[in-house]
């Protein structure tokens, strides 16, 4: 740290007249080198559990981590006590811990036996904060038989005296010292009723809790920028909220034990470690009303003392489309909202002697064009429901294929907010540009991470601010735009219909939600047979032994019957008395043991006629298989033509090297003429690794003409692996014209496998016109398989028009089978659209059986002998054309003349002649 302090003092003296404050700020910046933690959709960390607003299981015993709820959530709680007393143990009581900390209260309803029931307020009888009974659970006299006494967990709360009194004579007593201070809990007391509980068993309650009261510094007059009566050390002044930024701040401050002050949940930071300025902005953004009148961001989350802090903070960040921030050692947050750029980065601000790395468009593996997700739906009894998927056809066309992933917002219960978040994450992913840019000290000291700047006509977020020991400042930038957060074009979230209460199986006289549809069953010799498909809700009743169906052709009176002897399946297909091209009516009833009153469902009608019996099911499957294979080949073409080799000069540096380094350089310059030869040797040895590297750099330039030859050779050995690689780059540039040859060869071996690859790329470029030839060869072997591939690709671009070709030969040998494939793909078009054509021939293994296949993707396929007297065999527009056919057997469904005068229906045995 001393070096940072001395450098900072020197800079402060030169720039700020020796200001101690300036020295402190600069020294802190150098020491911490703050970094913004931006999560990627493609690199989501595998979580130990789903983070959500629901605690879905009853927890038992004392070996349960402390937990707290931020916002509003549903919980079954942790059962910590049970007692029964009275004649026949008719009275029962249970204690459920709902959460740690001072909570706001219960929502006015609970879930019991799968139904939502209202909580009816009653006068308190002791030290509880609130007293309720559950709607509908009363005896014949109207007295409640199921009551709840609620304690909110405030400091100094008193014991439940009634529970102490009724258990005083029992072996399992509720002690007078069991005040549960700092713990939110309920006492559930019930009186047994055979009518209410006998057939359903012991009730299992699900409570909807308004969680922690939280500290909001905006409402604290003792904090700079705050105004109000809240105080950090006075929890009685705090209030409940669903603001994600307030949740995040309180999690970082931590929930502390009342006596020891130990942090139970959260990070346990002090306000001095928090970047309150960023939190103030984030809190205000979350509370801002959108066009639909709702707050921009809200969320709720259950957390425990065992949770990883990074994962919890990420849930709050995702709930406001934001990012965590560590600025000069202070923890903060950036909300998902547009900013005004603070500065414009120009060429004058970028040192020309330092390398920069710019990626204006992320790779295909990092970008998606179809994003789906889920949220927690209150209407669906707090279960996950799907959001409307976000996709843009123009993006799919630009990527050449559908690239789909998902991101869930289970901490969000409002469908409109969750849908807004899903759209923002899609737009952020599509934007995706990244850059690492060295800047001047003047520029670098005027900006900080989390701020927006403009550069090259685009807006950029400073995601990382770096400074080395020479105070050379580098900014890591992520492309952004105010359009990401625009409401325009974002649909409202899905409308979820609450589920209907469960039906008592003993009351069922027929099946529920019965319907009939047409279908096809694969018959003999690969042909389809028309069928009827009956569906219903599977009954939870073992006395129902069969479902019976009655059906008829619409317009006729003849009835047909069939039955399903496994009613729990919920689906049954029949071909019995089903003919082609007809619309059917159907209804159903049940068979029960023992017998009881049964009824038929209403008649249901198929939405369309039954299909023709002569359709070949195999054709559709073959088409799907071929389309999937061609999609794979197109993806290989996309990946093959991405930039193959990294620019070598970006890594040509001594920084970070460890071990022995020897460098020699010869330079000659006259005017704008330059010639240089640089050779650098590096060796590094440790107990676990030995590495040697040789870098050679030759350059000759004169004005706008430049020629370079760069070679990098590396060998590395460890206890169980060895690697050798050689990269060579030859470039020649004159103005906008350039030519390059790049080669990369790698050999790698370890205890389990061996790999060798060789890539050669030839480029020629004049202005925006580019010609490229790439050859890649790979050989790989391990204990389970061996693989050899050879790929050759050509590409030509001219004024927005492009043509590409790819030839690939691949062979694989493994215990599961021996496969080989030869494929040719062609693609050409403009920036707006493109055309694909190609073919493949392959040997593949399916179900342990070796098979072969060839597929061709063309608009028109011709086979002809070259004799002008013989018309060709042609397949075009989905139709097979053949002038003469010599066929032994014809399997068909419908034969008709080209002029429509005669039709033979082989399925129904009819012949029609039209005049």
CSV table of C-alpha atoms in Angstrom, one decimal, residues 340-346 349 442-447 451-455 458 460 462:
chain,number,residue,atom,x,y,z
A,340,UNK,CA,-26.8,11.1,-18.9
A,341,UNK,CA,-23.2,10.5,-20.2
A,342,UNK,CA,-20.7,12.5,-18.1
A,343,UNK,CA,-18.0,12.8,-20.8
A,344,UNK,CA,-17.2,12.1,-24.4
A,345,UNK,CA,-14.1,9.9,-25.0
A,346,UNK,CA,-12.2,11.1,-28.1
A,349,UNK,CA,-7.9,10.8,-24.7
A,442,UNK,CA,-7.0,13.7,-17.2
A,443,UNK,CA,-9.9,11.6,-18.6
A,444,UNK,CA,-9.5,8.7,-16.2
A,445,UNK,CA,-9.5,10.8,-13.0
A,446,UNK,CA,-12.7,12.6,-14.2
A,447,UNK,CA,-14.9,9.5,-14.4
A,451,UNK,CA,-21.1,6.2,-15.0
A,452,UNK,CA,-22.0,6.4,-18.7
A,453,UNK,CA,-19.7,8.0,-21.3
A,454,UNK,CA,-20.0,8.3,-25.1
A,455,UNK,CA,-17.4,6.9,-27.6
A,458,UNK,CA,-22.4,5.0,-28.7
A,460,UNK,CA,-20.9,3.0,-22.8
A,462,UNK,CA,-17.8,2.1,-17.2
